[in-house]
Each structure stands twice: as structure tokens, then as C-alpha cells.
Coordinates of C-alpha atoms in Angstrom, one line a residue:
Chain A
X134 CA 3.5 -47.1 14.0
X135 CA 0.4 -49.1 14.1
X136 CA -1.7 -46.0 14.1
X137 CA -0.3 -44.8 10.8
X138 CA -1.2 -48.2 9.4
X139 CA -4.7 -47.9 10.8
X140 CA -4.9 -44.5 9.3
X141 CA -3.9 -45.9 6.0
X142 CA -6.6 -48.6 6.1
X143 CA -9.2 -46.0 7.1
X144 CA -8.3 -43.6 4.3
X145 CA -8.2 -46.4 1.8
X146 CA -11.7 -47.6 2.8
X147 CA -13.3 -44.2 3.0
X148 CA -11.9 -42.9 -0.3
X149 CA -12.7 -46.2 -2.1
X150 CA -16.3 -46.1 -0.8
X151 CA -16.8 -42.5 -1.7
X152 CA -15.2 -42.9 -5.1
X153 CA -12.3 -40.4 -4.7
X154 CA -10.0 -42.7 -6.6
X155 CA -7.6 -40.0 -8.0
X156 CA -7.0 -38.7 -4.4
X157 CA -6.6 -42.3 -3.2
X158 CA -4.0 -42.9 -5.9
X159 CA -2.0 -39.9 -4.7
X160 CA -2.3 -40.9 -1.1
X161 CA -1.2 -44.5 -1.8
X162 CA 1.9 -43.2 -3.6
X163 CA 2.8 -40.9 -0.8
X164 CA 2.4 -43.7 1.8
X165 CA 5.1 -45.8 0.1
X166 CA 7.8 -45.0 2.7
X167 CA 5.5 -45.5 5.6
X168 CA 4.4 -48.9 4.4
X169 CA 8.0 -49.9 3.8
X170 CA 8.8 -49.2 7.4
X171 CA 6.1 -51.5 8.6
X172 CA 6.8 -54.6 6.6
X173 CA 5.9 -57.1 9.3
X174 CA 2.4 -55.7 9.7
X175 CA 1.6 -55.6 5.9
X176 CA 0.1 -59.1 5.9
X177 CA -2.4 -58.2 8.6
X178 CA -3.7 -55.5 6.4
X179 CA -4.6 -58.0 3.8
X180 CA -7.1 -59.4 6.2
X181 CA -8.7 -56.1 6.9
X182 CA -8.9 -54.8 3.4
X183 CA -11.2 -56.3 0.8
X184 CA -9.6 -56.9 -2.6
X185 CA -12.7 -55.9 -4.5
X186 CA -13.5 -52.8 -2.5
X187 CA -10.0 -51.5 -1.8
X188 CA -8.1 -52.6 -4.8
X189 CA -5.9 -49.5 -4.9
X190 CA -4.9 -49.9 -1.3
X191 CA -3.9 -53.5 -1.8
X192 CA -2.0 -52.6 -5.0
X193 CA 0.0 -50.0 -3.0
X194 CA 0.9 -52.6 -0.4
X195 CA 2.0 -55.2 -3.0
X196 CA 4.1 -52.7 -4.8
X197 CA 5.9 -51.9 -1.6
X198 CA 6.5 -55.6 -0.8
X199 CA 8.2 -56.2 -4.2
X200 CA 10.4 -53.1 -3.9
X201 CA 12.1 -54.4 -0.8
X202 CA 15.6 -55.8 -1.3
X203 CA 14.8 -59.2 0.1
X204 CA 11.2 -60.0 -0.2
X205 CA 10.2 -61.6 3.0
X206 CA 8.1 -64.8 2.6
X207 CA 8.0 -64.8 -1.2
X208 CA 5.6 -67.6 -1.5
X209 CA 2.8 -65.8 0.3
X210 CA 3.5 -62.6 -1.7
X211 CA 3.1 -64.6 -4.9
X212 CA -0.1 -66.1 -3.8
X213 CA -1.4 -62.7 -2.7
X214 CA -0.5 -61.2 -6.1
X215 CA -2.2 -64.1 -8.0
X216 CA -5.3 -63.6 -5.9
X217 CA -5.2 -59.8 -6.4
X218 CA -5.1 -60.2 -10.2
X219 CA -8.1 -62.5 -10.2
X220 CA -10.2 -60.5 -7.8
X221 CA -9.3 -56.9 -8.1
X222 CA -11.7 -54.3 -9.3
X223 CA -10.8 -53.3 -12.8
X224 CA -12.5 -49.9 -12.6
X225 CA -10.4 -49.0 -9.5
X226 CA -7.0 -50.1 -10.8
X227 CA -7.4 -48.1 -14.0
X228 CA -6.6 -45.1 -11.8
X229 CA -3.2 -46.5 -11.0
X230 CA -2.0 -48.0 -14.3
X231 CA 1.6 -47.3 -13.6
X232 CA 1.6 -49.1 -10.2
X233 CA -0.3 -51.9 -11.8
X234 CA 2.2 -52.3 -14.6
X235 CA 5.1 -52.0 -12.1
X236 CA 3.5 -54.8 -10.0
X237 CA 3.2 -57.1 -13.0
X238 CA 6.7 -56.5 -14.1
X239 CA 8.1 -57.2 -10.6
X240 CA 5.9 -60.3 -10.3
X241 CA 7.2 -61.6 -13.6
X242 CA 10.8 -60.9 -12.7
X243 CA 10.5 -62.6 -9.4
X244 CA 9.1 -65.7 -11.1
X245 CA 11.8 -65.7 -13.8
X246 CA 14.6 -65.3 -11.2
X247 CA 13.3 -68.4 -9.4
X248 CA 12.5 -70.3 -12.7
X249 CA 8.8 -70.7 -11.8
X250 CA 7.7 -69.7 -15.3
X251 CA 4.5 -71.6 -15.8
X252 CA 3.1 -70.2 -12.6
X253 CA 2.9 -66.7 -13.9
X254 CA 1.0 -67.4 -17.2
X255 CA -2.6 -67.6 -15.9
X256 CA -2.2 -64.6 -13.4
X257 CA -0.7 -62.4 -16.1
X258 CA -3.4 -63.3 -18.6
X259 CA -6.0 -62.2 -16.0
X260 CA -4.0 -59.1 -15.2
X261 CA -4.0 -58.0 -18.9
X262 CA -7.8 -58.6 -19.3
X263 CA -8.5 -56.6 -16.2
X264 CA -6.6 -53.5 -17.2
X265 CA -7.2 -53.5 -20.9
X266 CA -9.8 -51.0 -22.1
X267 CA -10.4 -53.1 -25.2
X268 CA -8.8 -56.3 -26.5
X269 CA -6.6 -54.4 -29.1
X270 CA -4.8 -52.3 -26.5
X271 CA -1.1 -53.0 -25.8
X272 CA 0.2 -52.9 -22.3
X273 CA 3.7 -53.6 -20.9
X274 CA 2.3 -56.8 -19.4
X275 CA 2.0 -58.3 -22.9
X276 CA 5.7 -58.5 -23.3
X277 CA 6.2 -60.2 -19.9
X278 CA 3.4 -62.7 -20.7
X279 CA 5.1 -63.7 -24.0
X280 CA 8.5 -64.0 -22.2
X281 CA 7.0 -66.3 -19.6
X282 CA 5.3 -68.4 -22.3
X283 CA 8.5 -68.8 -24.2
X284 CA 10.5 -69.8 -21.0
X285 CA 7.7 -72.2 -19.9
X286 CA 7.5 -73.7 -23.4
X287 CA 3.7 -73.3 -23.4
X288 CA 2.9 -71.1 -26.4
X289 CA -0.9 -71.5 -26.7
X290 CA -2.0 -69.1 -24.0
X291 CA -0.1 -66.2 -25.5
X292 CA -1.8 -66.7 -28.9
X293 CA -5.0 -65.4 -27.6
X294 CA -3.4 -62.0 -27.3
X295 CA -1.0 -62.2 -30.2
X296 CA -3.7 -63.0 -32.7
X297 CA -5.4 -59.7 -32.1
X298 CA -3.9 -56.8 -34.0
X299 CA -3.0 -53.9 -31.7
X300 CA -4.6 -50.6 -32.4
X301 CA -3.8 -48.6 -29.3
X302 CA -1.1 -48.4 -26.7
X303 CA -1.8 -47.8 -23.0
X304 CA 0.5 -45.1 -21.7
X305 CA 0.5 -46.4 -18.1
X306 CA 1.1 -43.0 -16.7
X307 CA 4.2 -42.5 -18.8
X308 CA 5.7 -45.8 -17.7
X309 CA 5.4 -47.8 -21.0
X310 CA 8.4 -47.1 -23.2
X311 CA 9.8 -48.4 -26.5
X312 CA 11.4 -51.4 -24.7
X313 CA 8.1 -52.9 -23.8
X314 CA 6.8 -52.3 -27.3
X315 CA 9.8 -53.9 -29.0
X316 CA 9.9 -56.8 -26.6
X317 CA 6.2 -57.7 -27.3
X318 CA 6.8 -57.8 -31.0
X319 CA 10.1 -59.6 -30.7
X320 CA 8.8 -62.3 -28.3
X321 CA 5.6 -62.5 -30.3
X322 CA 7.6 -63.2 -33.4
X323 CA 9.5 -65.9 -31.7
X324 CA 6.4 -67.6 -30.5
X325 CA 4.9 -67.6 -34.0
X326 CA 8.2 -68.9 -35.4
X327 CA 8.2 -71.7 -32.8
X328 CA 4.7 -72.7 -33.9
X329 CA 5.8 -72.4 -37.5
X330 CA 3.4 -69.6 -38.4
X331 CA 6.1 -67.9 -40.5
X332 CA 3.8 -65.3 -42.1
X333 CA 2.7 -63.8 -38.9
X334 CA 6.2 -64.1 -37.3
X335 CA 7.7 -62.2 -40.2
X336 CA 5.0 -59.5 -39.8
X337 CA 5.8 -59.1 -36.1
X338 CA 9.6 -59.0 -36.7
X339 CA 9.0 -56.4 -39.4
X340 CA 7.1 -54.2 -37.0
X341 CA 9.9 -54.5 -34.5
X342 CA 12.5 -53.6 -37.1
X343 CA 10.6 -50.6 -38.6
X344 CA 10.0 -48.9 -35.3
X345 CA 11.0 -45.2 -35.7
X346 CA 14.3 -44.8 -33.9
X347 CA 17.6 -42.9 -33.8
X348 CA 19.5 -45.1 -31.4
X349 CA 20.6 -48.7 -31.9
X350 CA 18.5 -51.1 -29.9
X351 CA 19.8 -54.6 -29.2
X352 CA 16.2 -55.9 -29.3
X353 CA 15.8 -54.4 -32.8
X354 CA 19.1 -56.1 -33.9
X355 CA 18.0 -59.5 -32.7
X356 CA 14.7 -59.0 -34.3
X357 CA 16.4 -58.1 -37.6
X358 CA 18.5 -61.3 -37.4
X359 CA 15.5 -63.4 -37.0
X360 CA 13.7 -61.4 -39.6
X361 CA 16.3 -62.3 -42.2
X362 CA 16.2 -66.0 -41.3
X363 CA 12.4 -66.2 -41.4
X364 CA 12.3 -64.3 -44.6
X365 CA 14.7 -66.7 -46.2
X366 CA 12.6 -69.7 -45.0
X367 CA 9.3 -68.3 -46.1
X368 CA 10.2 -66.3 -49.3
X369 CA 13.6 -67.5 -50.3
X370 CA 15.0 -64.0 -50.1
X371 CA 15.1 -61.1 -47.8
X372 CA 12.0 -59.2 -48.6
X373 CA 12.3 -55.4 -49.0
X374 CA 11.6 -53.4 -45.9
X375 CA 9.2 -50.5 -46.2
X376 CA 10.3 -47.0 -46.9
X377 CA 9.7 -45.9 -43.4
X378 CA 12.4 -48.2 -42.0
X379 CA 14.7 -46.1 -39.8
X380 CA 18.1 -45.1 -41.2
X381 CA 19.8 -46.4 -38.1
X382 CA 19.0 -49.9 -39.3
X383 CA 20.8 -49.5 -42.6
X384 CA 23.8 -47.7 -41.1
X385 CA 24.5 -49.4 -37.8
X386 CA 22.5 -52.6 -37.4
X387 CA 23.2 -54.2 -40.8
X388 CA 27.0 -54.1 -40.4
X389 CA 26.6 -55.7 -37.0
X390 CA 24.8 -58.7 -38.5
X391 CA 27.5 -59.6 -41.0
X392 CA 27.2 -63.4 -40.8
X393 CA 23.5 -63.2 -41.6
X394 CA 24.0 -60.9 -44.5
X395 CA 26.6 -63.4 -45.9
X396 CA 24.2 -66.2 -45.4
X397 CA 21.5 -64.4 -47.3
X398 CA 23.9 -63.6 -50.1
X399 CA 25.0 -67.3 -50.4
X400 CA 21.4 -68.4 -50.3
X401 CA 20.8 -66.4 -53.4
X402 CA 23.4 -68.5 -55.3
X403 CA 21.1 -71.5 -54.9
X404 CA 24.0 -73.8 -54.1
X405 CA 23.5 -76.2 -51.3
X406 CA 27.3 -77.0 -50.8
X407 CA 28.1 -73.3 -50.6
X408 CA 25.4 -72.7 -48.0
X409 CA 26.6 -75.6 -45.9
X410 CA 30.1 -74.3 -45.9
X411 CA 29.0 -70.8 -44.9
X412 CA 27.0 -72.2 -42.1
X413 CA 29.9 -74.2 -40.7
X414 CA 32.1 -71.1 -41.0
X415 CA 29.7 -69.0 -38.8
X416 CA 28.4 -71.8 -36.5
X417 CA 29.7 -70.0 -33.4
X418 CA 27.8 -66.8 -34.1
X419 CA 24.6 -68.7 -34.9
X420 CA 24.8 -70.8 -31.8
X421 CA 25.6 -67.8 -29.6
X422 CA 22.5 -66.0 -30.9
X423 CA 20.5 -69.2 -30.5
X424 CA 19.5 -69.1 -34.1
X425 CA 21.0 -72.4 -35.2
X426 CA 17.6 -74.1 -35.4
X427 CA 16.3 -71.4 -37.8
X428 CA 19.5 -71.6 -39.9
X429 CA 19.0 -75.4 -40.4
X430 CA 15.5 -74.7 -41.5
X431 CA 17.0 -72.3 -44.1
X432 CA 19.0 -75.2 -45.4
X433 CA 15.8 -77.4 -46.0
X434 CA 14.0 -74.4 -47.5
X435 CA 16.8 -74.0 -50.0
X436 CA 16.3 -77.6 -51.2
X437 CA 12.6 -77.0 -51.6
X438 CA 13.2 -73.7 -53.4
X439 CA 15.6 -75.5 -55.8
X440 CA 13.0 -78.2 -56.5
X441 CA 10.4 -75.6 -57.2
X442 CA 12.7 -73.8 -59.6
X443 CA 13.1 -77.0 -61.6
X444 CA 9.4 -76.8 -62.5
X445 CA 10.2 -73.6 -64.4
X446 CA 12.7 -75.5 -66.6
X447 CA 11.3 -79.0 -67.0
X448 CA 7.8 -80.4 -67.6
X449 CA 8.7 -83.9 -66.5
X450 CA 11.9 -84.9 -64.7
X451 CA 12.9 -88.3 -63.3
X452 CA 13.5 -88.5 -59.6
X453 CA 17.2 -89.5 -60.1
X454 CA 17.8 -86.5 -62.3
X455 CA 16.1 -84.3 -59.8
X456 CA 18.3 -85.7 -57.0
X457 CA 21.4 -84.9 -59.1
X458 CA 20.4 -81.4 -59.9
X459 CA 19.3 -80.4 -56.4
X460 CA 22.4 -82.2 -54.8
X461 CA 20.4 -84.8 -52.9
X462 CA 21.6 -88.2 -51.9
X463 CA 19.3 -90.2 -54.2
X464 CA 15.9 -90.6 -55.8
X465 CA 14.2 -91.9 -52.6
X466 CA 15.2 -88.7 -50.8
X467 CA 13.9 -86.6 -53.7
X468 CA 10.6 -88.5 -53.6
X469 CA 10.3 -87.7 -49.8
X470 CA 10.9 -84.0 -50.4
X471 CA 8.3 -83.8 -53.2
X472 CA 5.8 -85.6 -51.1
X473 CA 6.3 -83.2 -48.2
X474 CA 5.8 -80.3 -50.5
X475 CA 2.4 -81.5 -51.7
Chain B
X44 CA -12.5 -87.6 -17.4
X45 CA -13.4 -91.2 -18.2
X46 CA -16.9 -90.1 -19.3
X47 CA -15.5 -87.3 -21.5
X48 CA -13.3 -89.9 -23.3
X49 CA -16.2 -92.2 -23.9
X50 CA -18.1 -89.5 -25.9
X51 CA -15.5 -88.3 -28.4
X52 CA -15.7 -84.6 -27.8
X53 CA -12.0 -84.2 -28.2
X54 CA -12.0 -80.5 -28.8
X55 CA -13.6 -79.8 -25.5
X56 CA -11.4 -82.3 -23.7
X57 CA -8.2 -80.7 -25.0
X58 CA -9.4 -77.2 -24.0
X59 CA -10.2 -78.5 -20.5
X60 CA -6.9 -80.2 -20.1
X61 CA -5.0 -77.0 -21.3
X62 CA -6.9 -74.9 -18.8
X63 CA -6.2 -77.5 -16.0
X64 CA -2.5 -77.3 -16.8
X65 CA -2.5 -73.5 -16.6
X66 CA -4.3 -73.6 -13.3
X67 CA -1.8 -76.0 -11.8
X68 CA 0.9 -73.4 -12.5
X69 CA 4.2 -74.9 -11.5
X70 CA 2.9 -78.2 -10.0
X71 CA 2.8 -80.9 -12.6
X72 CA -0.4 -82.6 -13.8
X73 CA -1.0 -86.3 -13.6
X74 CA 0.5 -88.6 -16.1
X75 CA -3.0 -89.4 -17.4
X76 CA -3.7 -85.8 -18.1
X77 CA -0.4 -85.3 -20.0
X78 CA -1.0 -88.5 -21.9
X79 CA -4.4 -87.5 -23.0
X80 CA -3.4 -84.0 -24.0
X81 CA -0.4 -85.3 -25.9
X82 CA -2.5 -87.8 -27.8
X83 CA -5.1 -85.1 -28.5
X84 CA -2.5 -82.8 -30.0
X85 CA -1.3 -85.6 -32.3
X86 CA -4.9 -86.3 -33.3
X87 CA -5.4 -82.6 -34.2
X88 CA -2.1 -82.9 -36.1
X89 CA -0.7 -80.0 -34.0
X90 CA 2.8 -81.4 -33.9
X91 CA 4.5 -78.1 -32.8
X92 CA 2.4 -77.9 -29.6
X93 CA 2.8 -81.6 -29.0
X94 CA 6.6 -81.2 -29.2
X95 CA 6.5 -78.3 -26.7
X96 CA 4.2 -80.2 -24.4
X97 CA 6.7 -83.1 -24.4
X98 CA 9.5 -80.7 -23.6
X99 CA 7.8 -79.2 -20.6
X100 CA 6.6 -82.4 -19.0
X101 CA 8.8 -82.9 -15.9
X102 CA 11.3 -85.7 -16.1
X103 CA 9.8 -87.5 -13.1
X104 CA 6.4 -87.8 -14.8
X105 CA 8.1 -89.1 -18.0
X106 CA 10.0 -91.7 -16.1
X107 CA 7.0 -92.9 -14.1
X108 CA 4.7 -93.4 -17.2
X109 CA 5.9 -95.6 -20.0
X110 CA 2.8 -94.9 -22.0
X111 CA 3.7 -91.2 -22.3
X112 CA 6.9 -92.2 -24.0
X113 CA 5.1 -94.5 -26.4
X114 CA 2.6 -91.8 -27.3
X115 CA 5.6 -89.4 -28.0
X116 CA 7.2 -92.1 -30.1
X117 CA 4.2 -91.9 -32.4
X118 CA 4.5 -88.2 -32.5
X119 CA 8.2 -88.4 -33.5
X120 CA 7.4 -90.6 -36.4
X121 CA 4.6 -88.2 -37.5
X122 CA 7.0 -85.3 -37.3
X123 CA 9.4 -87.1 -39.7
X124 CA 6.4 -88.0 -41.9
X125 CA 7.5 -91.7 -41.6
X126 CA 4.2 -93.5 -42.3
X127 CA 5.6 -97.0 -41.7
X128 CA 7.1 -95.9 -38.4
X129 CA 3.9 -94.2 -37.3
X130 CA 1.8 -97.3 -37.9
X131 CA 4.4 -99.5 -36.1
X132 CA 4.4 -97.1 -33.1
X133 CA 0.6 -97.1 -33.0
X134 CA 0.5 -100.9 -32.7
X135 CA 0.5 -101.0 -28.9
X136 CA -1.9 -101.9 -26.2
X137 CA -3.2 -98.5 -25.1
X138 CA -4.7 -98.0 -21.7
X139 CA -8.4 -97.1 -21.4
X140 CA -7.7 -93.4 -21.0
X141 CA -6.1 -92.9 -24.4
X142 CA -7.4 -95.9 -26.4
X143 CA -10.2 -94.0 -28.1
X144 CA -7.9 -91.2 -29.0
X145 CA -5.2 -93.4 -30.4
X146 CA -7.7 -95.4 -32.5
X147 CA -9.1 -92.2 -34.0
X148 CA -5.5 -91.1 -34.5
X149 CA -4.8 -94.2 -36.5
X150 CA -7.8 -93.7 -38.8
X151 CA -6.9 -90.1 -39.2
X152 CA -3.3 -90.9 -40.2
X153 CA -4.7 -93.5 -42.7
X154 CA -7.1 -90.9 -44.2
X155 CA -4.3 -88.4 -44.5
X156 CA -2.1 -90.9 -46.2
X157 CA -4.9 -91.7 -48.7
X158 CA -5.4 -88.1 -49.5
X159 CA -1.7 -87.6 -50.0
X160 CA -1.4 -90.5 -52.4
X161 CA -4.4 -89.2 -54.3
X162 CA -2.9 -85.8 -54.7
X163 CA 0.7 -86.8 -55.4
X164 CA 0.6 -89.9 -57.5
X165 CA -1.0 -90.6 -60.8
X166 CA -0.1 -94.3 -60.3
X167 CA 1.6 -96.1 -57.5
X168 CA 2.9 -99.6 -57.0
X169 CA 0.8 -101.8 -54.7
X170 CA 3.7 -102.4 -52.2
X171 CA 4.4 -98.7 -51.8
X172 CA 0.7 -98.0 -51.3
X173 CA 0.6 -100.7 -48.6
X174 CA 3.4 -98.9 -46.7
X175 CA 1.4 -95.6 -46.9
X176 CA -1.7 -97.1 -45.3
X177 CA 0.1 -99.5 -43.0
X178 CA -1.9 -102.6 -44.1
X179 CA -0.9 -105.9 -45.6
X180 CA -0.8 -105.7 -49.4
X181 CA -4.0 -107.6 -50.2
X182 CA -6.0 -105.5 -47.6
X183 CA -4.5 -102.4 -49.1
X184 CA -5.7 -103.4 -52.6
X185 CA -9.1 -104.1 -51.2
X186 CA -9.2 -100.6 -49.6
X187 CA -8.2 -99.1 -52.9
X188 CA -10.9 -100.9 -54.7
X189 CA -13.5 -99.9 -52.1
X190 CA -12.4 -96.3 -52.7
X191 CA -13.3 -96.9 -56.3
X192 CA -9.8 -96.7 -57.6
X193 CA -8.6 -98.7 -60.6
X194 CA -6.4 -101.6 -59.6
X195 CA -4.3 -103.5 -62.1
X196 CA -3.9 -106.8 -60.4
X197 CA -1.4 -108.3 -62.8
X198 CA 1.1 -105.5 -62.6
X199 CA 0.1 -104.5 -59.1
X200 CA -0.3 -100.8 -60.0
X201 CA -3.0 -98.7 -58.4
X202 CA -4.4 -95.6 -60.0
X203 CA -5.9 -93.2 -57.5
X204 CA -8.9 -91.2 -58.5
X205 CA -8.3 -87.5 -58.8
X206 CA -10.3 -85.4 -56.4
X207 CA -12.9 -83.2 -58.0
X208 CA -12.1 -79.5 -57.5
X209 CA -14.7 -77.9 -55.2
X210 CA -17.8 -76.8 -57.3
X211 CA -17.7 -73.2 -58.4
X212 CA -20.0 -71.0 -56.4
X213 CA -23.5 -71.2 -57.6
X214 CA -25.3 -68.2 -59.1
X215 CA -26.5 -65.8 -56.5
X216 CA -29.8 -66.3 -54.8
X217 CA -32.3 -63.6 -54.0
X218 CA -31.0 -63.4 -50.5
X219 CA -27.5 -62.6 -51.6
X220 CA -28.8 -59.9 -54.0
X221 CA -30.9 -58.2 -51.3
X222 CA -27.9 -58.2 -48.9
X223 CA -25.7 -56.6 -51.6
X224 CA -28.4 -54.1 -52.4
X225 CA -28.5 -53.1 -48.7
X226 CA -24.8 -52.6 -48.6
X227 CA -24.7 -50.4 -51.7
X228 CA -27.7 -48.2 -50.7
X229 CA -26.0 -47.7 -47.3
X230 CA -22.7 -46.6 -48.8
X231 CA -24.4 -44.3 -51.3
X232 CA -26.2 -42.4 -48.6

């Protein structure tokens, strides 16, 4: 048993030093079973292999560790993974993008299962920077990073990646699929909404919703619900989606979001009382979808929209009159709203 | 950290504190670090991030540090745009770590209130103005006069001065013209 491990270490070191990285990648993949049988010795191998020199070998070992049903000694594994991300050789790991992405995904999942969200943010940021060919390249790690940021309630780190417009998607050996893409834009939109950057949030949700598709995706549906709410808050109506929006949205997703469509229709009537009653009617649905906060912001935005519409009719209007027309409680409240809108 | 607070390079301090928080991962930062970062977010008027910071500070740290709750109380008033409440909440004995930041915050809030009054009101009663700037009425009148605003002492009405719109861009200098010429010749080739 030990000899096959020694053989593994030797092969890794020779191939890394000679630069046969594609062969090494194949070898590491084939050695998966062998490594899984020698779980107890894996930690010793960390001492022998240097992270910088033999990144692919270490990557193989870590992948095997996470794929075990009960990860032995999780704490050490997490520390080893964090260290790997900060010290690994970017050139080497680019030969094994799928294993790398797999590792990141398992790492994030392990942290989420144990509610240790904040711990994963810095390592995943480093992981992305190591593997990206250029800053505008999307990887499957982006989605996991955004998810951790949302769960940890620390939005700022993700902004560094979200603010750059994506121009290329990394294939990751065929591993990256639509789910990662949709999740990135959905979570990204949520982060921007949380920071009240509604313009950019709307843009992100629109990208998620206009992804070419023939099947219904729940992620797309949730993105569509948030899209309608943010659109109401920002523009006072649901903005038209572009012509390349997939048919599946119109046919299947819209009917599934009936409460939101009703809300938008009532919003267009400009009546605060009607809107309030619609919200109470569908409170369960909104709470279940965790969209109640956005719905309440829609209410405030309707008041502001009504005040702005008054400027089209009146040149000067007393605060008491304004309060009456917009159905507010009194001139003081009207004054507050107008001040906030300056 | 104390030295960094003495010289007000708040931008750099907030970046350092954020990085520190990420490096700590799951283990919480000290109450001082949280207090400083929270106060800095308020100073930068970044209320969303302040709110999330408050949400993610562990309960144990919140209970152990009363000053943290006082700083957040200021933040709550700022969120509701309640100027009177903000000034009240700012009237506390702050510790050395956050004193400089909170004093700057108070000046900042005052400036913002002045700007708002200037934009929104063509004339405002002296009492209302005093609530906006959080000063007793006579001091508020003095402040308005020092800004160069008209004050009608008898009726106690203050007329803020309208801000000049930013000056229109001046006619192009030779440098601008040469840069533009370069662009055009490049694109024509």
C-alpha cells in the first residue's frame, strides 16, 4: 500500500519538474481510487509534496478527501484547502480546471453545511484569481463566492468581481453548466439589491431571465420574480424584456408567478389602498419566496411615483393637498417624502 | 490602530479593517475593530454596508460592548433620516478609538443637512432650521448668517442661498485640440 503512495509522490514530482502536466493530470485522475483506499496516509503526503511545485498532485489528494462520505478531520482539510488556494501554482492548476472547480464547489458546500460562511470568502476570492485567465472570465467559483457572501452578510468582497462585466466563460473541462451561470447572475442581482444598486441588479436579473433555454429553470423563475419587483421599484413598471427572451418564459414561467403579475397590474393603477390589499392577500407567497422586503419597498416607491406624477399636473401644491391626493397621513409626512426625494 | 486614528486617513483604515475581518474568517474581530468599522461606514454614508455589518457581528460581542450599540443607534437614526434623532444619538462620550470618527461624522451630518435645506427650501422657519442642524436656535441663526444667507430676525425666516450650477466647461485648450486631432487621424488611417 505504501509503495503505491510512494510511487504516486515520485510520479507527481518527476512530471511536475519535467513539465509534463497533461500526463500528470491524467495520472492523477486515474489514481483517485488508489488514494481513496489510503485515506490515513494522505496527510503525510502533504508534508512530502510542495504546494508550489506539485500543485496538481495536491489537488488530486484534496479532491479525493472531499469525495469521501465522512470527511475525516474536516478542520485540517479546510485549513489545507485554504493554504492550497493561497499557495498553489496557477500555471499548473490550469491543466486541471475541472478538478479545481470540483474542489471549490465541495469546499463551499462543506462550509455551508456547517454554517461557517465567512471562512470561505477570502479563500474563494484567491481561488478565482488564481484560475482566471483574465478578470472578465466567469468560473463556477463565482456563484459559490456570491452565495457565501450572501449567507455571511458581507457583500463588499463580492463586488470586486461583480463590478467587472463578463466577456468569457471558462469551460472547466465541460464541467461548467447553465446552473453555475444562472446562479452567478441571480446571486449577483441579490447582492446588488441588498446594497440598493437597483440599476445593476436589474441588469443582472435580466441576464438571468434572458438566458436561451427550452426547459423551465427554478433559478430563472426566482430571478424573474425579483426582476419584476426591482423593475417596479426602479422604473414604476415592468420594463420590456428584449426580443431574444426565451419563449419558455412567456409560456411557463409567467403563469407560475401569478401573485407578482397581479401586484404589477395593481401597481399600474396608482392606488395605494389597492396595492396594500393585494399585498395582504398574497402575503404568504411573498414571505415564502423571501421577497417581502422588496414588496414593501414597492409600496414606498409607489408613493414616490405618485408624488412625481403630481408635478405633471400642478405647478404649486400645498403639502396638505399633496397628502390628500397621495393618500398620506398628513402634511408632515408629505414633507418628509419630498425631502427624501431631493 | 491608535496612530491610524490620530491621522484621519479614514479610507485606508476602513480598507484595513475590512481585510482584517476577512482574514479572521469565522473567528470574530475585537469589539474595537467592529466599532471603528461601523463608525467609518456611517461616516462614508454607506448605510447598507453598516446595516449588514451590524447583522453579522456576533451577539456575544454586541453584548460585551455597549459603545457598539450606541454607534448603531446613530446609524438607525441616519437610516430613517431623522436629523434630530441623529444629533441626539451623537451626543455621547465616545471612547478614544472612535472619538475622531464620530466628531467627523457629526460635522458631516451637519453639512449634509445644510446642503439639503439649501436644495429643498426657498425659505425655512428658524425653528425648523435649528432641528436640521441640531443646534440651539440662536446658534443656528448665527450659522446661517455666516453662510451668507438672508435672515429675517423679526419673522424668524431664513432664506438659503441657491447653489450656483457648476460652471459650463470652458472652451477647449490647445491640448484638448491636439488630443482630438490625434484620435481623428488614427481612426481615419
